[in-house]
Amino acid sequence: MESIAAFSSTTSISTTPTSSFFNHSVSKTRPWFTFPMEAKPRLEAMRASENIQPSQVDLSSTKPKEGKLWGGRFEESVTDAVERFTESISFDKELYKQDIMGSRAHAIMLAEQGLISGSDKNNILQGLEEIERCIENGDFIWRTDREDVHMNIEAALTDMIGEPAKKLHTARSRNDQVLTDFRLWCRDAIDRIIKHIKHLQVSLVTLALKNEGLIVPGYTHLQRAQPVLLQHHLLAYVEQLERDAGRLVDCRARLNFCPLGACALAGTGLPIDRFMTSNALGFTAPLRNSIDAVSDRDFVLEFLSANSIIAIHLSRLGEEWVLWASEEFGFITPSDSVSTGSSIMPQKKNPDPMELVRGKSARVIGDLVTLLTLCKGLPHAYNRDLQEDKEPVFDSVKTISGMLEVSAEFALNITLNRRRIEKALPAGHLDATTLADYLVKKGIPFRTSHDIVGRSVALCVSKNCQLQDLNLDELSSIATVFDEDVYEFLGAENAVNKFCSYGSTGSACVANQLNYWVSKLEIN
């Protein structure tokens, strides 16, 4: 995946040379603007009065409650209980980088359209750079009386530079602002998750490469069915993960449209250029309908749905490895580095990371259900209910990233117990279907072949032996078509070697699959 260029104090805002808007850049090392002279005394006075350093902004929550930026028509302030209940800064401060990114693009567009002066734009951009540096240094104190990430940053900017900051909110609302931030954040999160998916794919292919030729029982209904190469089995998960990545890529393409400029719901009568800000932020285009722009949460539902499917796949992998690590199976031994012990039973060695992967899948699915329930029945356009969309998304992304990371770690730290697997392999008559194929090649209809092999298995059960242990006379007593060449089809290894259909577990087919993934994932 291409990495998404983000606005930061070291990143240029530059994509298309056709407009002077795209020639602006913000750089810590070589600033292209200076603070207007009228703003410098205000900033210095603020710092002096608060006794803070240039990289700090004092937003102490112990200050008296200040008037809201939206409070012009209100005569009373909200109660403490209402303020605590309605604030979102405790979690949406996660969006600070995207919020500053959007404000930079918006300020430059306003200046290009003549809605603010060039000096105001420079003033705003310098202030935003200062605030971003302050946040990243851990010096920014988030105030609950400023409600959310947007108002905290805007109020801090006003404290810092005064009147020019009040022009920044021209032709935008918190409704389109938060959706712009959220789409940018989700876009970046998708890119991070796709990287985690690739890492797990590489880990699984690496495990497959280390275990060439190892045959394991394949199961249906959790009953032994047919022999398969371990490599084939592991590549099944790699295929699932590839679809998971594809869903995220599709989701990313659909969410990559810009709400900025839709304002509260109806747009604006001011001459803004939404295509300018959309391009600057790396979006495909502005959203066509302003009502849809501020009320849509489809991209969130799709994102969490994709995460939930990933979680289900990882849970299935976790379940399998927990079983395989049990004494009953004994197929794998996790290293101590990915295992835990018991507080009371000193002999225990538990594959806890994969149990938690299995358990945390419920959490990711729950995040999706929360959003589905949240959005059900909401009228257009924006409703305050939608403030509740952030935490489930943040949780889903954090949880699925952790699940992918620890699954890859586990894959790189397990040992396949070849002797145990080979000793257990004969049980279950795994070559029965291959024996039916043998009869089909002899001209016997498949249903008749199925019946003949079924009776052969019944004979094995009565004799407590395997199909390959039956002599030719015993096989011929069931069907005269059997000949000496039948033994080329019996036994797990012979059975695996007979598979030849595209995508099957045959050695040549699996080698082709493995080569494909080694090349695609660029594994050395």
PDB file of C-alpha atoms in Angstrom, residues 218-492:
ATOM      1  CA  GLY A 218      -7.320 -32.449   7.361  1.00  0.00           C
ATOM      2  CA  TYR A 219     -10.597 -32.189   9.258  1.00  0.00           C
ATOM      3  CA  THR A 220     -14.255 -31.724   8.436  1.00  0.00           C
ATOM      4  CA  HIS A 221     -16.808 -31.698  11.271  1.00  0.00           C
ATOM      5  CA  LEU A 222     -13.674 -31.885  13.476  1.00  0.00           C
ATOM      6  CA  GLN A 223     -13.340 -35.488  12.258  1.00  0.00           C
ATOM      7  CA  ARG A 224     -10.346 -36.711  10.300  1.00  0.00           C
ATOM      8  CA  ALA A 225     -11.103 -36.418   6.605  1.00  0.00           C
ATOM      9  CA  GLN A 226      -8.134 -36.407   4.197  1.00  0.00           C
ATOM     10  CA  PRO A 227      -4.384 -35.886   4.448  1.00  0.00           C
ATOM     11  CA  VAL A 228      -3.141 -32.407   3.527  1.00  0.00           C
ATOM     12  CA  LEU A 229       0.218 -30.761   3.424  1.00  0.00           C
ATOM     13  CA  LEU A 230       0.743 -28.405   6.355  1.00  0.00           C
ATOM     14  CA  GLN A 231       1.853 -25.775   3.851  1.00  0.00           C
ATOM     15  CA  HIS A 232      -1.506 -26.061   2.100  1.00  0.00           C
ATOM     16  CA  HIS A 233      -3.306 -25.699   5.421  1.00  0.00           C
ATOM     17  CA  LEU A 234      -1.361 -22.565   6.403  1.00  0.00           C
ATOM     18  CA  LEU A 235      -1.827 -20.999   2.982  1.00  0.00           C
ATOM     19  CA  ALA A 236      -5.597 -21.251   3.476  1.00  0.00           C
ATOM     20  CA  TYR A 237      -5.245 -18.626   6.206  1.00  0.00           C
ATOM     21  CA  VAL A 238      -2.992 -16.533   3.965  1.00  0.00           C
ATOM     22  CA  GLU A 239      -5.772 -16.529   1.344  1.00  0.00           C
ATOM     23  CA  GLN A 240      -8.342 -15.424   3.926  1.00  0.00           C
ATOM     24  CA  LEU A 241      -6.079 -12.610   5.065  1.00  0.00           C
ATOM     25  CA  GLU A 242      -5.662 -11.473   1.480  1.00  0.00           C
ATOM     26  CA  ARG A 243      -9.423 -11.098   1.180  1.00  0.00           C
ATOM     27  CA  ASP A 244      -9.385  -9.218   4.482  1.00  0.00           C
ATOM     28  CA  ALA A 245      -6.848  -6.778   3.064  1.00  0.00           C
ATOM     29  CA  GLY A 246      -8.926  -6.450  -0.103  1.00  0.00           C
ATOM     30  CA  ARG A 247     -12.016  -5.507   1.892  1.00  0.00           C
ATOM     31  CA  LEU A 248     -10.035  -2.796   3.665  1.00  0.00           C
ATOM     32  CA  VAL A 249      -8.684  -1.486   0.349  1.00  0.00           C
ATOM     33  CA  ASP A 250     -12.245  -1.310  -1.002  1.00  0.00           C
ATOM     34  CA  CYS A 251     -13.436   0.385   2.189  1.00  0.00           C
ATOM     35  CA  ARG A 252     -10.610   2.889   1.957  1.00  0.00           C
ATOM     36  CA  ALA A 253     -11.559   3.791  -1.597  1.00  0.00           C
ATOM     37  CA  ARG A 254     -15.177   4.417  -0.587  1.00  0.00           C
ATOM     38  CA  LEU A 255     -14.359   6.483   2.504  1.00  0.00           C
ATOM     39  CA  ASN A 256     -11.809   8.646   0.695  1.00  0.00           C
ATOM     40  CA  PHE A 257     -14.205  11.512  -0.080  1.00  0.00           C
ATOM     41  CA  CYS A 258     -14.099  14.855   1.645  1.00  0.00           C
ATOM     42  CA  PRO A 259     -16.923  16.325   3.786  1.00  0.00           C
ATOM     43  CA  LEU A 260     -15.126  19.617   4.470  1.00  0.00           C
ATOM     44  CA  GLY A 261     -17.198  22.587   3.349  1.00  0.00           C
ATOM     45  CA  ALA A 262     -20.531  20.820   3.798  1.00  0.00           C
ATOM     46  CA  CYS A 263     -20.782  22.854   7.020  1.00  0.00           C
ATOM     47  CA  ALA A 264     -23.669  21.999   9.344  1.00  0.00           C
ATOM     48  CA  LEU A 265     -25.712  20.264   6.622  1.00  0.00           C
ATOM     49  CA  ALA A 266     -26.603  22.723   3.835  1.00  0.00           C
ATOM     50  CA  GLY A 267     -23.221  24.005   2.663  1.00  0.00           C
ATOM     51  CA  THR A 268     -22.407  27.720   2.671  1.00  0.00           C
ATOM     52  CA  GLY A 269     -23.122  30.900   0.732  1.00  0.00           C
ATOM     53  CA  LEU A 270     -19.455  31.864   0.852  1.00  0.00           C
ATOM     54  CA  PRO A 271     -17.276  31.275  -2.221  1.00  0.00           C
ATOM     55  CA  ILE A 272     -15.170  28.369  -0.914  1.00  0.00           C
ATOM     56  CA  ASP A 273     -13.376  25.819  -3.093  1.00  0.00           C
ATOM     57  CA  ARG A 274     -14.118  22.325  -1.751  1.00  0.00           C
ATOM     58  CA  PHE A 275     -12.075  20.677  -4.492  1.00  0.00           C
ATOM     59  CA  MET A 276      -9.022  22.605  -3.317  1.00  0.00           C
ATOM     60  CA  THR A 277      -9.208  21.301   0.252  1.00  0.00           C
ATOM     61  CA  SER A 278     -10.183  17.815  -0.910  1.00  0.00           C
ATOM     62  CA  ASN A 279      -7.128  17.570  -3.139  1.00  0.00           C
ATOM     63  CA  ALA A 280      -4.826  18.984  -0.477  1.00  0.00           C
ATOM     64  CA  LEU A 281      -5.966  16.357   2.022  1.00  0.00           C
ATOM     65  CA  GLY A 282      -5.478  13.502  -0.435  1.00  0.00           C
ATOM     66  CA  PHE A 283      -9.166  12.752  -0.937  1.00  0.00           C
ATOM     67  CA  THR A 284     -10.552  11.558  -4.254  1.00  0.00           C
ATOM     68  CA  ALA A 285     -13.147  14.353  -4.400  1.00  0.00           C
ATOM     69  CA  PRO A 286     -15.578  16.260  -2.176  1.00  0.00           C
ATOM     70  CA  LEU A 287     -18.749  14.423  -1.224  1.00  0.00           C
ATOM     71  CA  ARG A 288     -21.473  15.498  -3.651  1.00  0.00           C
ATOM     72  CA  ASN A 289     -24.335  15.983  -1.188  1.00  0.00           C
ATOM     73  CA  SER A 290     -23.809  18.174   1.868  1.00  0.00           C
ATOM     74  CA  ILE A 291     -26.521  16.422   3.903  1.00  0.00           C
ATOM     75  CA  ASP A 292     -24.995  13.035   3.166  1.00  0.00           C
ATOM     76  CA  ALA A 293     -21.543  14.418   3.929  1.00  0.00           C
ATOM     77  CA  VAL A 294     -22.325  15.175   7.588  1.00  0.00           C
ATOM     78  CA  SER A 295     -24.672  12.263   8.329  1.00  0.00           C
ATOM     79  CA  ASP A 296     -22.940   9.347   6.592  1.00  0.00           C
ATOM     80  CA  ARG A 297     -21.365   6.673   8.771  1.00  0.00           C
ATOM     81  CA  ASP A 298     -21.374   3.925   6.145  1.00  0.00           C
ATOM     82  CA  PHE A 299     -17.606   4.090   5.946  1.00  0.00           C
ATOM     83  CA  VAL A 300     -17.377   3.373   9.685  1.00  0.00           C
ATOM     84  CA  LEU A 301     -19.797   0.456   9.486  1.00  0.00           C
ATOM     85  CA  GLU A 302     -17.900  -0.986   6.550  1.00  0.00           C
ATOM     86  CA  PHE A 303     -14.566  -0.534   8.316  1.00  0.00           C
ATOM     87  CA  LEU A 304     -15.755  -2.254  11.491  1.00  0.00           C
ATOM     88  CA  SER A 305     -17.383  -4.998   9.444  1.00  0.00           C
ATOM     89  CA  ALA A 306     -14.077  -5.663   7.697  1.00  0.00           C
ATOM     90  CA  ASN A 307     -12.324  -5.707  11.079  1.00  0.00           C
ATOM     91  CA  SER A 308     -14.905  -8.147  12.421  1.00  0.00           C
ATOM     92  CA  ILE A 309     -14.292 -10.575   9.569  1.00  0.00           C
ATOM     93  CA  ILE A 310     -10.554 -10.345  10.235  1.00  0.00           C
ATOM     94  CA  ALA A 311     -11.251 -11.037  13.905  1.00  0.00           C
ATOM     95  CA  ILE A 312     -13.286 -14.135  13.017  1.00  0.00           C
ATOM     96  CA  HIS A 313     -10.472 -15.460  10.847  1.00  0.00           C
ATOM     97  CA  LEU A 314      -7.934 -14.872  13.605  1.00  0.00           C
ATOM     98  CA  SER A 315     -10.238 -16.488  16.142  1.00  0.00           C
ATOM     99  CA  ARG A 316     -10.438 -19.614  13.983  1.00  0.00           C
ATOM    100  CA  LEU A 317      -6.658 -19.664  13.692  1.00  0.00           C
ATOM    101  CA  GLY A 318      -6.396 -19.201  17.451  1.00  0.00           C
ATOM    102  CA  GLU A 319      -8.850 -22.014  18.131  1.00  0.00           C
ATOM    103  CA  GLU A 320      -6.919 -24.369  15.899  1.00  0.00           C
ATOM    104  CA  TRP A 321      -3.557 -23.598  17.447  1.00  0.00           C
ATOM    105  CA  VAL A 322      -4.967 -23.910  20.968  1.00  0.00           C
ATOM    106  CA  LEU A 323      -6.228 -27.386  20.020  1.00  0.00           C
ATOM    107  CA  TRP A 324      -2.997 -28.331  18.305  1.00  0.00           C
ATOM    108  CA  ALA A 325      -1.006 -27.279  21.387  1.00  0.00           C
ATOM    109  CA  SER A 326      -3.078 -29.535  23.664  1.00  0.00           C
ATOM    110  CA  GLU A 327      -1.761 -32.856  24.949  1.00  0.00           C
ATOM    111  CA  GLU A 328      -4.497 -34.627  22.998  1.00  0.00           C
ATOM    112  CA  PHE A 329      -3.216 -33.263  19.694  1.00  0.00           C
ATOM    113  CA  GLY A 330       0.370 -32.360  20.478  1.00  0.00           C
ATOM    114  CA  PHE A 331       0.943 -31.099  16.940  1.00  0.00           C
ATOM    115  CA  ILE A 332       2.673 -27.855  17.989  1.00  0.00           C
ATOM    116  CA  THR A 333       4.796 -26.643  20.862  1.00  0.00           C
ATOM    117  CA  PRO A 334       4.804 -22.879  21.417  1.00  0.00           C
ATOM    118  CA  SER A 335       8.065 -21.433  22.679  1.00  0.00           C
ATOM    119  CA  ASP A 336       8.238 -20.071  26.207  1.00  0.00           C
ATOM    120  CA  SER A 337       8.329 -16.563  24.752  1.00  0.00           C
ATOM    121  CA  VAL A 338       4.701 -16.847  23.604  1.00  0.00           C
ATOM    122  CA  SER A 339       3.324 -18.979  26.449  1.00  0.00           C
ATOM    123  CA  THR A 340       2.228 -18.443  30.035  1.00  0.00           C
ATOM    124  CA  GLY A 341       2.044 -20.652  33.104  1.00  0.00           C
ATOM    125  CA  SER A 342      -0.432 -21.409  35.864  1.00  0.00           C
ATOM    126  CA  SER A 343      -0.429 -19.781  39.285  1.00  0.00           C
ATOM    127  CA  ILE A 344      -1.249 -23.127  40.919  1.00  0.00           C
ATOM    128  CA  MET A 345      -0.241 -25.897  38.483  1.00  0.00           C
ATOM    129  CA  PRO A 346       3.526 -25.751  37.915  1.00  0.00           C
ATOM    130  CA  GLN A 347       3.459 -28.120  34.933  1.00  0.00           C
ATOM    131  CA  LYS A 348       1.203 -25.948  32.804  1.00  0.00           C
ATOM    132  CA  LYS A 349       2.300 -24.191  29.617  1.00  0.00           C
ATOM    133  CA  ASN A 350      -0.606 -22.345  28.079  1.00  0.00           C
ATOM    134  CA  PRO A 351      -0.957 -20.796  24.583  1.00  0.00           C
ATOM    135  CA  ASP A 352      -2.619 -17.775  26.190  1.00  0.00           C
ATOM    136  CA  PRO A 353      -1.955 -15.269  23.370  1.00  0.00           C
ATOM    137  CA  MET A 354      -4.072 -17.270  20.937  1.00  0.00           C
ATOM    138  CA  GLU A 355      -6.769 -17.831  23.535  1.00  0.00           C
ATOM    139  CA  LEU A 356      -6.950 -14.064  23.930  1.00  0.00           C
ATOM    140  CA  VAL A 357      -7.030 -13.646  20.159  1.00  0.00           C
ATOM    141  CA  ARG A 358     -10.039 -15.939  20.187  1.00  0.00           C
ATOM    142  CA  GLY A 359     -11.584 -13.988  23.060  1.00  0.00           C
ATOM    143  CA  LYS A 360     -10.919 -10.489  21.753  1.00  0.00           C
ATOM    144  CA  SER A 361     -12.727 -11.299  18.510  1.00  0.00           C
ATOM    145  CA  ALA A 362     -15.933 -10.895  20.528  1.00  0.00           C
ATOM    146  CA  ARG A 363     -14.873  -7.365  21.362  1.00  0.00           C
ATOM    147  CA  VAL A 364     -14.288  -6.394  17.730  1.00  0.00           C
ATOM    148  CA  ILE A 365     -17.636  -7.876  16.727  1.00  0.00           C
ATOM    149  CA  GLY A 366     -19.239  -5.986  19.630  1.00  0.00           C
ATOM    150  CA  ASP A 367     -17.799  -2.710  18.346  1.00  0.00           C
ATOM    151  CA  LEU A 368     -19.541  -3.325  15.020  1.00  0.00           C
ATOM    152  CA  VAL A 369     -22.833  -4.155  16.721  1.00  0.00           C
ATOM    153  CA  THR A 370     -22.552  -0.952  18.764  1.00  0.00           C
ATOM    154  CA  LEU A 371     -22.225   1.155  15.605  1.00  0.00           C
ATOM    155  CA  LEU A 372     -24.998  -0.686  13.783  1.00  0.00           C
ATOM    156  CA  THR A 373     -27.316  -0.084  16.733  1.00  0.00           C
ATOM    157  CA  LEU A 374     -26.194   3.531  17.058  1.00  0.00           C
ATOM    158  CA  CYS A 375     -27.016   4.357  13.442  1.00  0.00           C
ATOM    159  CA  LYS A 376     -30.333   2.516  13.313  1.00  0.00           C
ATOM    160  CA  GLY A 377     -33.248   4.935  13.117  1.00  0.00           C
ATOM    161  CA  LEU A 378     -31.284   8.197  13.082  1.00  0.00           C
ATOM    162  CA  PRO A 379     -32.866  10.879  10.878  1.00  0.00           C
ATOM    163  CA  HIS A 380     -30.784  13.067   8.594  1.00  0.00           C
ATOM    164  CA  ALA A 381     -28.575  14.964   9.103  1.00  0.00           C
ATOM    165  CA  TYR A 382     -26.213  15.241  12.084  1.00  0.00           C
ATOM    166  CA  ASN A 383     -27.399  14.075  15.509  1.00  0.00           C
ATOM    167  CA  ARG A 384     -25.392  14.215  18.736  1.00  0.00           C
ATOM    168  CA  ASP A 385     -25.779  10.432  19.028  1.00  0.00           C
ATOM    169  CA  LEU A 386     -23.050  10.211  16.407  1.00  0.00           C
ATOM    170  CA  GLN A 387     -20.490  11.457  18.925  1.00  0.00           C
ATOM    171  CA  GLU A 388     -20.582   7.858  20.166  1.00  0.00           C
ATOM    172  CA  ASP A 389     -19.055   6.520  16.947  1.00  0.00           C
ATOM    173  CA  LYS A 390     -15.427   7.248  17.891  1.00  0.00           C
ATOM    174  CA  GLU A 391     -14.730   4.976  20.840  1.00  0.00           C
ATOM    175  CA  PRO A 392     -15.882   1.726  19.189  1.00  0.00           C
ATOM    176  CA  VAL A 393     -13.749   2.537  16.137  1.00  0.00           C
ATOM    177  CA  PHE A 394     -10.687   3.380  18.221  1.00  0.00           C
ATOM    178  CA  ASP A 395     -11.196   0.179  20.209  1.00  0.00           C
ATOM    179  CA  SER A 396     -11.712  -1.957  17.112  1.00  0.00           C
ATOM    180  CA  VAL A 397      -8.549  -0.659  15.463  1.00  0.00           C
ATOM    181  CA  LYS A 398      -6.441  -1.066  18.599  1.00  0.00           C
ATOM    182  CA  THR A 399      -7.772  -4.574  19.249  1.00  0.00           C
ATOM    183  CA  ILE A 400      -7.494  -5.912  15.707  1.00  0.00           C
ATOM    184  CA  SER A 401      -3.979  -4.498  15.375  1.00  0.00           C
ATOM    185  CA  GLY A 402      -2.949  -6.279  18.562  1.00  0.00           C
ATOM    186  CA  MET A 403      -4.569  -9.526  17.432  1.00  0.00           C
ATOM    187  CA  LEU A 404      -2.729  -9.451  14.107  1.00  0.00           C
ATOM    188  CA  GLU A 405       0.563  -8.572  15.741  1.00  0.00           C
ATOM    189  CA  VAL A 406       0.469 -11.321  18.368  1.00  0.00           C
ATOM    190  CA  SER A 407      -0.730 -13.928  15.851  1.00  0.00           C
ATOM    191  CA  ALA A 408       2.317 -13.192  13.702  1.00  0.00           C
ATOM    192  CA  GLU A 409       4.548 -13.393  16.776  1.00  0.00           C
ATOM    193  CA  PHE A 410       3.022 -16.742  17.714  1.00  0.00           C
ATOM    194  CA  ALA A 411       3.476 -18.137  14.191  1.00  0.00           C
ATOM    195  CA  LEU A 412       7.188 -17.341  14.328  1.00  0.00           C
ATOM    196  CA  ASN A 413       7.606 -19.019  17.718  1.00  0.00           C
ATOM    197  CA  ILE A 414       6.024 -22.466  17.385  1.00  0.00           C
ATOM    198  CA  THR A 415       7.552 -25.823  16.546  1.00  0.00           C
ATOM    199  CA  LEU A 416       5.682 -28.477  14.592  1.00  0.00           C
ATOM    200  CA  ASN A 417       6.109 -31.864  16.263  1.00  0.00           C
ATOM    201  CA  ARG A 418       6.824 -34.037  13.221  1.00  0.00           C
ATOM    202  CA  ARG A 419       7.162 -37.348  15.066  1.00  0.00           C
ATOM    203  CA  ARG A 420       3.916 -36.852  16.953  1.00  0.00           C
ATOM    204  CA  ILE A 421       2.079 -35.890  13.750  1.00  0.00           C
ATOM    205  CA  GLU A 422       3.521 -38.754  11.706  1.00  0.00           C
ATOM    206  CA  LYS A 423       2.685 -41.245  14.450  1.00  0.00           C
ATOM    207  CA  ALA A 424      -0.895 -39.993  14.634  1.00  0.00           C
ATOM    208  CA  LEU A 425      -1.365 -39.654  10.871  1.00  0.00           C
ATOM    209  CA  PRO A 426      -2.500 -43.199   9.949  1.00  0.00           C
ATOM    210  CA  ALA A 427      -5.603 -43.105  12.163  1.00  0.00           C
ATOM    211  CA  GLY A 428      -8.915 -42.251  10.512  1.00  0.00           C
ATOM    212  CA  HIS A 429      -8.498 -43.890   7.076  1.00  0.00           C
ATOM    213  CA  LEU A 430      -7.492 -40.573   5.492  1.00  0.00           C
ATOM    214  CA  ASP A 431      -6.757 -42.302   2.172  1.00  0.00           C
ATOM    215  CA  ALA A 432     -10.316 -43.589   1.685  1.00  0.00           C
ATOM    216  CA  THR A 433     -11.322 -40.920  -0.852  1.00  0.00           C
ATOM    217  CA  THR A 434      -8.118 -41.499  -2.819  1.00  0.00           C
ATOM    218  CA  LEU A 435      -9.017 -45.201  -2.928  1.00  0.00           C
ATOM    219  CA  ALA A 436     -12.410 -44.229  -4.380  1.00  0.00           C
ATOM    220  CA  ASP A 437     -10.594 -42.182  -7.048  1.00  0.00           C
ATOM    221  CA  TYR A 438      -8.549 -45.301  -7.859  1.00  0.00           C
ATOM    222  CA  LEU A 439     -11.743 -47.230  -8.539  1.00  0.00           C
ATOM    223  CA  VAL A 440     -13.143 -44.411 -10.684  1.00  0.00           C
ATOM    224  CA  LYS A 441      -9.994 -44.589 -12.781  1.00  0.00           C
ATOM    225  CA  LYS A 442     -10.745 -48.300 -13.196  1.00  0.00           C
ATOM    226  CA  GLY A 443     -14.110 -47.395 -14.716  1.00  0.00           C
ATOM    227  CA  ILE A 444     -16.288 -47.907 -11.635  1.00  0.00           C
ATOM    228  CA  PRO A 445     -19.057 -45.292 -11.129  1.00  0.00           C
ATOM    229  CA  PHE A 446     -18.256 -43.040  -8.196  1.00  0.00           C
ATOM    230  CA  ARG A 447     -21.307 -44.045  -6.142  1.00  0.00           C
ATOM    231  CA  THR A 448     -20.378 -47.687  -6.554  1.00  0.00           C
ATOM    232  CA  SER A 449     -16.763 -46.854  -5.697  1.00  0.00           C
ATOM    233  CA  HIS A 450     -17.978 -45.037  -2.589  1.00  0.00           C
ATOM    234  CA  ASP A 451     -19.846 -48.138  -1.475  1.00  0.00           C
ATOM    235  CA  ILE A 452     -16.874 -50.452  -2.144  1.00  0.00           C
ATOM    236  CA  VAL A 453     -14.493 -48.231  -0.149  1.00  0.00           C
ATOM    237  CA  GLY A 454     -17.060 -47.958   2.638  1.00  0.00           C
ATOM    238  CA  ARG A 455     -17.151 -51.743   2.937  1.00  0.00           C
ATOM    239  CA  SER A 456     -13.340 -51.818   2.843  1.00  0.00           C
ATOM    240  CA  VAL A 457     -13.191 -49.368   5.738  1.00  0.00           C
ATOM    241  CA  ALA A 458     -15.711 -51.485   7.665  1.00  0.00           C
ATOM    242  CA  LEU A 459     -13.410 -54.474   7.199  1.00  0.00           C
ATOM    243  CA  CYS A 460     -10.486 -52.384   8.538  1.00  0.00           C
ATOM    244  CA  VAL A 461     -12.536 -51.382  11.571  1.00  0.00           C
ATOM    245  CA  SER A 462     -13.328 -55.045  12.308  1.00  0.00           C
ATOM    246  CA  LYS A 463      -9.652 -55.972  11.939  1.00  0.00           C
ATOM    247  CA  ASN A 464      -8.358 -52.828  13.706  1.00  0.00           C
ATOM    248  CA  CYS A 465      -6.066 -51.975  10.808  1.00  0.00           C
ATOM    249  CA  GLN A 466      -5.596 -49.427   8.025  1.00  0.00           C
ATOM    250  CA  LEU A 467      -6.570 -49.712   4.350  1.00  0.00           C
ATOM    251  CA  GLN A 468      -2.970 -50.184   3.315  1.00  0.00           C
ATOM    252  CA  ASP A 469      -2.751 -53.155   5.724  1.00  0.00           C
ATOM    253  CA  LEU A 470      -5.422 -55.131   3.838  1.00  0.00           C
ATOM    254  CA  ASN A 471      -3.919 -57.707   1.491  1.00  0.00           C
ATOM    255  CA  LEU A 472      -5.022 -58.031  -2.106  1.00  0.00           C
ATOM    256  CA  ASP A 473      -7.179 -61.090  -1.389  1.00  0.00           C
ATOM    257  CA  GLU A 474      -9.113 -59.187   1.261  1.00  0.00           C
ATOM    258  CA  LEU A 475      -9.642 -56.251  -1.072  1.00  0.00           C
ATOM    259  CA  SER A 476     -10.612 -58.533  -3.967  1.00  0.00           C
ATOM    260  CA  SER A 477     -13.234 -60.219  -1.781  1.00  0.00           C
ATOM    261  CA  ILE A 478     -15.012 -56.872  -1.756  1.00  0.00           C
ATOM    262  CA  ALA A 479     -14.399 -55.961  -5.431  1.00  0.00           C
ATOM    263  CA  THR A 480     -12.488 -57.960  -8.041  1.00  0.00           C
ATOM    264  CA  VAL A 481     -11.326 -54.790  -9.762  1.00  0.00           C
ATOM    265  CA  PHE A 482      -8.567 -54.284  -7.179  1.00  0.00           C
ATOM    266  CA  ASP A 483      -5.049 -54.970  -8.457  1.00  0.00           C
ATOM    267  CA  GLU A 484      -1.492 -54.643  -7.152  1.00  0.00           C
ATOM    268  CA  ASP A 485      -1.351 -50.991  -8.247  1.00  0.00           C
ATOM    269  CA  VAL A 486      -3.915 -50.139  -5.567  1.00  0.00           C
ATOM    270  CA  TYR A 487      -1.120 -49.802  -3.028  1.00  0.00           C
ATOM    271  CA  GLU A 488       0.209 -46.796  -4.935  1.00  0.00           C
ATOM    272  CA  PHE A 489      -2.945 -44.993  -3.754  1.00  0.00           C
ATOM    273  CA  LEU A 490      -2.896 -46.089  -0.114  1.00  0.00           C
ATOM    274  CA  GLY A 491      -1.226 -44.352   2.813  1.00  0.00           C
ATOM    275  CA  ALA A 492      -1.226 -40.633   3.576  1.00  0.00           C
TER     276      ALA A 492
END
